[in-house]
């Protein structure tokens, strides 16, 4: 039987779209060349963050997603651990506090706390920090388990799509006809007509030290690195532990196409920034490093909607490093636009016909 | 011409010597305090005027024409003292005497090379069974390492697995005073009857069996330990697929497991490989430019083959034609290696030895029933945590792939050994 919708890509975004479409009674087939969560989704930390977003359409999408995740993240190690953003220089205090104040006005739970309070919450934190903001809504999950949960009851076929006209997809195993197609191929979305590019990131993983680090803790300069479009290597200290007790250390951003070589200059920069925040990490062994590619649009906003040039072809991509956090609201928004329901957020900022996107 | 050799086993030592004899400046890096590798540890004496041997030194990353290494054995205050003296970590034989290299500080160092030879060998593959994660179960290689340290074992031991390596292990344990209860070889010896060509070309290997005649009376083929509860061990008779057809109980304190070997191929995550082994051409070149491989990393074939491959790699890396004698030894040795792989291939029936609650991954305590229906190794790891622990799947990754049917993606680990974050932070700056 012909599916109503073929979703290309079984990452967290494709899974969320498939889940939302199926919940509206549509017949959905997901296709992926490697299987569920085999690309960007498994290459991050599983962050569901509101703390790193300035007021604007992406924060709105993040807040909507944050509300949807708890009931969808069953069996996915959902943890409302909270985020702790720290300033490490005197010059960073005022910008951090101003950023938090603006977020509060937009509905974010952002509490300024003293350095002593921050140390009480994170006893191993460097006592030299100059300011801290506690974000109660920041959470984490296991992105592979979450993807699998969203895909429950949905057929995933392992095949590679070469092209689509919005009414069918041409795969390595033949043509699949359908009513519509969703392009949720993340950093590879550029193969299907939108201007999405890969931005490389690397994460270090330590041996388990359970209970040592409790929140997602990051340096206030992280926000600047996320918003930047600079091709040069940018790093910022981001430290958190997983339920297994390992500590994940990020973050790096580099534009170098799909080159996946690990460079020691990146490892060194990540290590230095992590130790600056948590000096005790100096003696903790790193047992692996992994990397991936964040899908970004030049204007740093997700792309969600139908392609006006190719009726039947929908896009859901360009979430950069925030795809896990933004997935449920993205899936729901796409499905609402698809079925003509009232959308949960204003869809216009994410439309496909932005000049930076349609090239 | 600067050549760096990783590994000081039979392949690495031969490569280092050959390259140095050809006039290259050679550094040989090895994680152990003495040369010899698993096979000759404690029995090898390595010395060559043209080779700097860096002991207790782990190689952890290849980056372009630089090998990143770390010294593991000296106290930290030594580091700062050497840093104060202006030591910048770029190893240069012209500037550095043998004596100085022996005092090389702990922590990360960069070795620039014109050619790199990887001879990192292999480690044992265990197969899981109920009780294998309890006390009194070790790999055959670990047993042999104990034996080389001269530990006395007043215990009842059994050796279980497949392949000729079981015999020297059993012999070594018996020499230490252990009571050898049995040596259980899962495969059938008749498989070797099909390998006449390999045997004819390697007659000396048959002669080697005589060294192990003391343990041959304890050898039982088509048998394996399939469970251990306290000091009671279940030994099964197996069919051709290694499914148990009957079993009995024996008393044993120690079980040594060795189902062949897995190559240590972490240093080149992107090199072309077949199975887990690096693909090499007739000059031992890998698919990575200026990087050669020799010994068990290219296929399991024993010390003779490893040494011959080392000679070829050392000569080729130094820009010379490989000696004809080594080429012939490799040809013969590979016949044997291929026969060995066929005769002692792990058969799928071992998967029936496990109960649902049998541990598959010891680091993360993942049981058979916890393994998910994933389609890729990555999905399997992240959804079950198998192979995510301290050993990074070196012990369990292959077994987990076999148990679930996901394709085994080899050993793509970009950091080859655990390395303290502080050492990464202290990495020397790149110099061009």
XYZ file of N, CA and C in Angstrom, chain A residues 115-322:
624
model
N 27.646 33.021 43.242
C 28.700 32.030 43.020
C 28.659 30.962 44.113
N 28.346 31.383 45.326
C 28.267 30.408 46.433
C 27.134 29.410 46.198
N 25.984 29.911 45.709
C 24.872 29.005 45.388
C 25.263 28.037 44.276
N 25.971 28.589 43.298
C 26.398 27.734 42.182
C 27.311 26.629 42.693
N 28.206 26.973 43.622
C 29.124 25.974 44.182
C 28.389 24.951 45.034
N 27.311 25.394 45.683
C 26.518 24.447 46.456
C 25.841 23.438 45.529
N 25.438 23.912 44.351
C 24.786 22.999 43.399
C 25.806 22.123 42.677
N 26.977 22.687 42.424
C 28.044 21.962 41.705
C 29.338 22.085 42.506
N 29.537 21.201 43.462
C 30.658 21.360 44.398
C 32.036 21.365 43.737
N 32.162 20.805 42.557
C 33.488 20.746 41.927
C 33.746 21.906 40.972
N 32.787 22.831 40.896
C 32.931 23.977 40.008
C 34.092 24.855 40.467
N 34.759 25.460 39.523
C 35.845 26.385 39.840
C 35.304 27.556 40.673
N 35.813 27.781 41.884
C 35.286 28.861 42.730
C 35.543 30.256 42.167
N 36.330 30.348 41.116
C 36.642 31.653 40.533
C 35.528 32.222 39.654
N 34.437 31.498 39.474
C 33.388 32.012 38.578
C 32.850 33.336 39.098
N 32.390 34.168 38.160
C 32.000 35.536 38.517
C 30.487 35.729 38.571
N 29.730 34.888 37.925
C 28.264 34.988 37.958
C 27.699 33.667 37.480
N 26.437 33.418 37.823
C 25.807 32.172 37.394
C 24.311 32.372 37.242
N 23.741 31.681 36.261
C 22.292 31.669 36.077
C 21.849 30.211 36.040
N 20.816 29.916 36.799
C 20.284 28.549 36.873
C 19.019 28.470 36.014
N 19.037 27.590 35.041
C 17.887 27.420 34.131
C 17.178 26.120 34.501
N 15.989 26.266 35.081
C 15.304 25.075 35.601
C 14.752 24.171 34.502
N 14.479 24.754 33.325
C 13.816 23.949 32.283
C 14.781 23.086 31.466
N 16.068 23.373 31.526
C 17.000 22.580 30.713
C 16.958 21.109 31.116
N 16.923 20.250 30.116
C 16.808 18.817 30.387
C 17.683 18.045 29.411
N 17.749 16.750 29.633
C 18.580 15.891 28.784
C 17.867 14.565 28.594
N 18.114 13.947 27.464
C 17.598 12.603 27.231
C 18.617 11.836 26.395
N 18.336 10.542 26.231
C 19.184 9.711 25.369
C 18.584 9.782 23.964
N 19.261 10.433 23.034
C 18.642 10.718 21.741
C 18.348 9.472 20.910
N 19.142 8.431 21.078
C 18.879 7.214 20.307
C 17.625 6.527 20.828
N 17.527 6.450 22.167
C 16.316 5.843 22.738
C 15.088 6.682 22.406
N 15.239 8.014 22.455
C 14.089 8.877 22.153
C 13.648 8.697 20.705
N 14.604 8.586 19.795
C 14.268 8.375 18.377
C 13.522 7.051 18.211
N 14.030 6.030 18.858
C 13.380 4.711 18.763
C 11.965 4.747 19.336
N 11.800 5.506 20.445
C 10.474 5.612 21.050
C 9.508 6.308 20.092
N 9.947 7.412 19.489
C 9.075 8.137 18.558
C 8.697 7.273 17.363
N 9.612 6.395 16.954
C 9.379 5.584 15.754
C 8.583 4.307 16.039
N 8.176 4.114 17.266
C 7.436 2.891 17.615
C 6.194 2.752 16.724
N 6.027 1.590 16.131
C 4.853 1.355 15.298
C 4.935 1.965 13.909
N 6.097 2.513 13.547
C 6.267 3.129 12.225
C 7.327 2.345 11.459
N 7.023 2.047 10.185
C 7.985 1.267 9.406
C 9.177 2.140 9.016
N 10.383 1.618 9.285
C 11.607 2.293 8.860
C 12.284 1.387 7.839
N 12.488 1.898 6.645
C 13.134 1.095 5.604
C 14.536 1.616 5.386
N 15.483 0.686 5.325
C 16.881 1.100 5.134
C 17.188 1.197 3.666
N 17.186 2.401 3.158
C 17.540 2.605 1.752
C 17.921 4.061 1.562
N 18.667 4.325 0.524
C 19.123 5.692 0.278
C 18.294 6.322 -0.827
N 17.831 7.551 -0.578
C 17.031 8.268 -1.580
C 17.972 9.102 -2.439
N 17.802 8.997 -3.767
C 18.640 9.812 -4.650
C 17.921 11.095 -5.049
N 16.609 11.015 -5.327
C 15.887 12.262 -5.573
C 14.400 12.095 -5.311
N 13.724 13.246 -5.276
C 12.287 13.229 -5.012
C 11.624 14.380 -5.759
N 10.353 14.135 -6.164
C 9.584 15.205 -6.801
C 8.391 15.610 -5.935
N 8.399 15.201 -4.671
C 7.307 15.538 -3.773
C 6.129 14.557 -3.838
N 6.130 13.697 -4.832
C 5.053 12.689 -4.958
C 5.626 11.279 -4.978
N 6.917 11.198 -4.975
C 7.579 9.889 -4.964
C 9.029 10.105 -4.566
N 9.674 9.039 -4.130
C 11.100 9.106 -3.875
C 11.784 8.007 -4.672
N 12.918 8.339 -5.275
C 13.676 7.338 -6.001
C 14.738 6.809 -5.055
N 14.684 5.509 -4.774
C 15.635 4.925 -3.832
C 16.516 3.925 -4.560
N 17.517 3.467 -3.833
C 18.405 2.436 -4.367
C 17.611 1.163 -4.692
N 16.454 0.990 -4.052
C 15.652 -0.225 -4.253
C 14.398 0.042 -5.083
N 14.367 1.133 -5.819
C 13.219 1.421 -6.664
C 12.466 2.665 -6.213
N 11.404 2.986 -6.984
C 10.642 4.209 -6.714
C 9.511 3.901 -5.735
N 9.335 4.770 -4.745
C 8.200 4.641 -3.826
C 7.270 5.825 -4.098
N 6.058 5.537 -4.518
C 5.072 6.603 -4.734
C 4.375 6.907 -3.425
N 3.975 8.169 -3.251
C 3.367 8.566 -1.986
C 2.600 9.869 -2.200
N 1.932 10.332 -1.151
C 1.174 11.574 -1.253
C 2.065 12.795 -1.067
N 3.065 12.668 -0.199
C 3.956 13.797 0.084
C 5.258 13.254 0.655
N 6.270 14.125 0.684
C 7.598 13.720 1.139
C 8.089 14.760 2.142
N 8.687 14.285 3.235
C 9.303 15.203 4.198
C 10.818 15.009 4.130
N 11.525 16.096 3.915
C 12.992 16.062 3.902
C 13.488 16.371 5.309
N 13.872 15.302 6.027
C 14.401 15.471 7.385
C 15.787 14.854 7.428
N 16.598 15.190 6.443
C 17.903 14.554 6.296
C 19.024 15.363 6.940
N 18.662 16.312 7.788
C 19.664 17.018 8.591
C 20.731 17.682 7.731
N 22.009 17.421 8.024
C 23.076 18.108 7.292
C 23.130 17.740 5.808
N 22.439 16.672 5.429
C 22.417 16.246 4.027
C 21.187 16.806 3.293
N 20.417 17.687 3.971
C 19.173 18.211 3.394
C 19.431 19.028 2.139
N 20.654 19.537 2.017
C 21.011 20.305 0.829
C 20.875 19.510 -0.468
N 20.872 18.181 -0.378
C 20.690 17.350 -1.581
C 19.288 17.476 -2.159
N 18.369 18.068 -1.370
C 16.972 18.120 -1.816
C 16.445 19.550 -1.910
N 17.347 20.494 -2.188
C 16.891 21.808 -2.615
C 16.883 22.928 -1.594
N 17.393 22.726 -0.398
C 17.477 23.834 0.559
C 18.936 24.068 0.953
N 19.215 25.286 1.327
C 20.600 25.652 1.611
C 20.958 25.325 3.068
N 21.276 24.062 3.284
C 21.671 23.605 4.622
C 23.090 23.058 4.519
N 23.912 23.443 5.455
C 25.333 23.073 5.421
C 25.734 22.396 6.728
N 26.799 21.584 6.694
C 27.244 20.915 7.923
C 28.193 21.787 8.760
N 28.018 21.756 10.030
C 28.933 22.420 10.948
C 29.406 21.373 11.948
N 30.703 21.112 11.918
C 31.304 19.999 12.640
C 31.343 20.250 14.144
N 31.095 19.220 14.919
C 31.240 19.308 16.367
C 31.886 18.045 16.907
N 32.587 18.172 18.025
C 33.260 17.027 18.648
C 32.889 16.986 20.127
N 32.654 15.804 20.641
C 32.349 15.610 22.059
C 33.373 14.632 22.638
N 33.901 14.955 23.812
C 34.779 14.031 24.528
C 33.964 13.310 25.599
N 34.272 12.054 25.837
C 33.562 11.277 26.850
C 34.580 10.724 27.840
N 34.358 10.983 29.122
C 35.289 10.483 30.138
C 34.857 9.122 30.647
N 35.715 8.497 31.428
C 35.310 7.294 32.157
C 34.268 7.714 33.204
N 33.445 6.779 33.691
C 32.358 7.171 34.602
C 32.858 7.726 35.933
N 32.270 8.859 36.341
C 32.485 9.411 37.684
C 31.108 9.831 38.211
N 30.263 8.841 38.527
C 28.854 9.151 38.833
C 28.705 10.163 39.968
N 27.745 11.037 39.811
C 27.387 11.977 40.864
C 28.283 13.191 40.974
N 29.328 13.267 40.186
C 30.277 14.364 40.333
C 29.741 15.669 39.739
N 29.122 15.563 38.573
C 28.592 16.755 37.907
C 27.090 16.538 37.722
N 26.310 17.526 38.164
C 24.872 17.289 38.306
C 24.022 17.973 37.242
N 24.451 19.139 36.796
C 23.676 19.897 35.817
C 24.398 19.871 34.476
N 23.722 20.449 33.491
C 24.468 20.838 32.301
C 25.106 22.169 32.655
N 26.407 22.241 32.617
C 27.109 23.450 33.022
C 27.874 23.982 31.825
N 27.655 25.234 31.506
C 28.448 25.761 30.400
C 28.828 27.214 30.599
N 29.866 27.582 29.868
C 30.409 28.923 29.934
C 29.509 29.869 29.150
N 29.298 31.074 29.706
C 28.393 32.027 29.068
C 28.823 32.371 27.651
N 30.074 32.145 27.287
C 30.476 32.476 25.910
C 29.940 31.478 24.891
N 29.285 30.406 25.358
C 28.709 29.401 24.471
C 27.662 30.018 23.545
N 26.850 30.923 24.090
C 25.764 31.498 23.316
C 26.324 32.247 22.103
N 27.404 32.978 22.325
C 28.039 33.683 21.215
C 28.548 32.725 20.155
N 29.089 31.573 20.577
C 29.624 30.591 19.630
C 28.504 29.973 18.804
N 27.355 29.728 19.442
C 26.230 29.129 18.729
C 25.749 30.079 17.642
N 25.649 31.372 17.984
C 25.069 32.340 17.060
C 26.029 32.718 15.940
N 27.302 32.429 16.124
C 28.290 32.850 15.141
C 28.230 32.018 13.870
N 28.550 32.640 12.751
C 28.618 31.907 11.504
C 30.042 31.717 11.031
N 30.972 32.043 11.878
C 32.390 32.004 11.545
C 32.845 30.586 11.178
N 33.657 30.470 10.147
C 34.126 29.146 9.733
C 35.241 28.617 10.618
N 35.966 29.505 11.266
C 37.089 29.068 12.082
C 36.603 28.254 13.273
N 37.536 27.527 13.838
C 37.196 26.721 15.010
C 36.746 27.615 16.155
N 35.584 27.292 16.708
C 35.135 27.972 17.916
C 34.885 26.918 18.971
N 35.348 27.182 20.161
C 35.060 26.233 21.230
C 34.533 26.984 22.433
N 33.773 26.247 23.231
C 33.210 26.822 24.431
C 33.045 25.682 25.423
N 33.222 25.963 26.696
C 33.150 24.893 27.675
C 31.714 24.476 27.956
N 31.420 23.198 27.690
C 30.099 22.653 28.000
C 30.339 21.297 28.654
N 29.880 21.135 29.888
C 30.186 19.929 30.653
C 28.904 19.385 31.267
N 28.687 18.086 31.145
C 27.545 17.474 31.817
C 27.778 15.979 31.918
N 27.066 15.327 32.851
C 27.223 13.884 32.909
C 25.985 13.207 32.363
N 26.151 11.916 32.046
C 25.020 11.129 31.575
C 24.573 10.211 32.701
N 23.478 9.506 32.492
C 22.999 8.599 33.542
C 23.988 7.467 33.784
N 24.820 7.194 32.816
C 25.831 6.146 33.003
C 27.022 6.636 33.818
N 27.048 7.946 34.130
C 28.143 8.464 34.944
C 29.297 9.046 34.155
N 29.283 8.845 32.833
C 30.330 9.449 32.017
C 30.087 10.953 31.953
N 31.135 11.700 31.679
C 30.987 13.147 31.510
C 31.206 13.483 30.035
N 30.270 14.259 29.502
C 30.373 14.689 28.102
C 30.935 16.100 28.076
N 31.904 16.315 27.218
C 32.566 17.610 27.141
C 32.502 18.141 25.715
N 31.868 19.327 25.577
C 31.802 20.018 24.293
C 32.224 21.434 24.552
N 31.967 22.343 23.706
C 31.474 22.112 22.364
C 32.394 22.794 21.387
N 32.448 22.236 20.185
C 33.281 22.846 19.161
C 32.440 23.054 17.923
N 32.771 24.061 17.169
C 32.072 24.350 15.929
C 33.094 24.682 14.859
N 32.976 23.998 13.740
C 33.906 24.211 12.645
C 33.164 23.983 11.346
N 33.396 24.847 10.389
C 32.837 24.596 9.062
C 33.935 24.037 8.206
N 33.864 22.763 7.928
C 34.880 22.121 7.090
C 34.240 21.013 6.269
N 33.018 21.275 5.800
C 32.316 20.285 4.984
C 32.057 19.022 5.787
N 32.140 17.874 5.110
C 31.882 16.606 5.793
C 33.185 15.911 6.197
N 34.234 16.678 6.398
C 35.506 16.118 6.857
C 35.353 15.710 8.324
N 35.532 14.419 8.609
C 35.282 13.965 9.978
C 36.555 13.605 10.738
N 37.694 14.118 10.292
C 38.942 13.858 11.008
C 38.906 14.548 12.372
N 39.414 13.852 13.384
C 39.501 14.461 14.708
C 40.861 15.149 14.820
N 40.849 16.409 15.202
C 42.102 17.172 15.284
C 42.474 17.401 16.739
N 43.756 17.289 17.043
C 44.166 17.468 18.442
C 43.973 18.910 18.910
N 43.996 19.874 17.980
C 43.770 21.244 18.445
C 42.349 21.388 19.017
N 41.411 20.622 18.474
C 40.043 20.668 18.995
C 39.994 19.982 20.366
N 40.634 18.804 20.462
C 40.648 18.082 21.735
C 41.274 18.954 22.824
N 42.353 19.614 22.465
C 43.067 20.442 23.438
C 42.204 21.604 23.910
N 41.564 22.288 22.960
C 40.735 23.436 23.330
C 39.563 23.001 24.215
N 38.941 21.871 23.872
C 37.812 21.382 24.678
C 38.282 21.038 26.089
N 39.424 20.361 26.165
C 39.941 19.946 27.475
C 40.255 21.169 28.343
N 40.881 22.161 27.752
C 41.246 23.353 28.535
C 40.020 24.047 29.094
N 38.998 24.166 28.240
C 37.804 24.891 28.698
C 37.052 24.103 29.771
N 37.023 22.806 29.628
C 36.332 21.985 30.635
C 37.059 22.064 31.979
N 38.391 21.998 31.936
C 39.174 22.052 33.177
C 39.061 23.437 33.820
N 38.938 24.472 32.989
C 38.774 25.819 33.548
C 37.502 25.894 34.388
N 36.479 25.149 34.002
C 35.240 25.156 34.781
C 35.270 24.149 35.924
N 35.836 22.966 35.661
C 35.900 21.908 36.679
C 37.354 21.424 36.792
N 38.149 22.059 37.648
C 39.576 21.680 37.730
C 39.790 20.188 38.012
N 38.862 19.565 38.754
C 39.065 18.152 39.091
C 39.049 17.238 37.856
N 38.523 17.726 36.735
C 38.472 16.887 35.528
C 39.868 16.611 34.966
N 40.849 17.376 35.402
C 42.197 17.228 34.859
C 42.725 15.794 34.947
N 42.397 15.098 36.016
C 42.908 13.738 36.205
C 41.966 12.664 35.682
N 40.822 13.065 35.139
C 39.840 12.075 34.691
C 40.157 11.682 33.246
N 40.259 10.370 32.973
C 40.601 9.959 31.607
C 39.447 10.136 30.618
N 39.792 10.588 29.437
C 38.856 10.594 28.315
C 38.959 9.231 27.666
N 37.823 8.545 27.489
C 37.945 7.218 26.882
C 37.508 7.204 25.424
N 36.788 8.217 25.018
C 36.504 8.287 23.580
C 36.156 9.706 23.181
N 36.201 9.938 21.902
C 35.753 11.197 21.329
C 34.882 10.837 20.139
N 33.840 11.595 19.939
C 33.064 11.356 18.721
C 32.653 12.688 18.135
N 32.310 12.651 16.891
C 31.977 13.900 16.219
C 30.780 13.727 15.328
N 30.237 14.844 14.901
C 29.099 14.799 13.995
C 28.955 16.126 13.292
N 27.884 16.219 12.503
C 27.664 17.419 11.701
C 26.303 18.024 12.034
N 26.318 19.262 12.473
C 25.062 19.963 12.739
C 24.554 20.564 11.427
N 23.267 20.453 11.158
C 22.734 21.052 9.937
C 22.342 22.510 10.195
N 22.943 23.444 9.472
C 22.573 24.837 9.719
C 22.220 25.565 8.425
N 21.258 26.476 8.578
C 20.920 27.395 7.497
C 21.699 28.682 7.757
N 22.028 29.419 6.719
C 22.867 30.612 6.914
C 22.272 31.612 7.904
N 20.948 31.666 8.023
C 20.360 32.613 8.980
C 20.090 31.949 10.340
N 20.603 30.742 10.530
C 20.549 30.057 11.836
C 19.138 29.838 12.360
N 18.180 29.634 11.463
C 16.832 29.267 11.905
C 16.435 27.954 11.235
N 15.674 27.125 11.935
C 15.200 25.888 11.318
C 14.330 26.173 10.091
N 14.204 25.186 9.236
C 13.382 25.277 8.023
C 12.249 24.265 8.193
N 11.016 24.765 8.281
C 9.879 23.861 8.513
C 8.733 24.315 7.619
N 8.373 23.519 6.654
C 7.237 23.890 5.807
C 7.341 23.275 4.428
N 6.362 23.612 3.576
C 6.320 23.063 2.226
C 7.170 23.916 1.299
N 7.787 23.245 0.343
C 8.636 23.935 -0.624
C 7.742 24.506 -1.723
N 7.684 25.840 -1.885
C 6.770 26.412 -2.882
C 7.146 26.025 -4.312
N 8.369 25.581 -4.525
C 8.793 25.221 -5.874
C 8.410 23.789 -6.246
N 8.229 22.962 -5.217
C 7.958 21.534 -5.455
C 6.782 21.097 -4.578
N 5.567 21.299 -5.029
C 4.419 20.912 -4.192
C 4.519 19.448 -3.767
N 4.226 19.212 -2.498
C 4.321 17.850 -1.971
C 5.632 17.598 -1.252
N 6.639 18.449 -1.496
C 7.910 18.282 -0.786
C 7.952 19.233 0.409
N 8.100 18.659 1.579
C 8.169 19.432 2.824
C 9.573 19.312 3.404
N 9.979 20.348 4.116
C 11.293 20.296 4.748
C 11.159 20.425 6.264
N 11.998 19.741 6.970
C 12.099 19.891 8.433
C 13.571 19.662 8.760
N 14.317 20.725 8.748
C 15.767 20.582 8.907
C 16.367 21.921 9.341
N 17.695 21.978 9.405
C 18.363 23.230 9.755
C 18.313 23.559 11.231
N 18.224 22.543 12.083
C 18.106 22.780 13.524
C 19.450 22.962 14.207
N 20.487 22.959 13.406
C 21.852 23.117 13.902
C 22.114 22.174 15.084
N 22.538 22.679 16.228
C 22.853 21.763 17.330
C 21.681 21.551 18.274
N 20.482 21.976 17.872
C 19.350 21.965 18.809
C 18.232 21.027 18.378
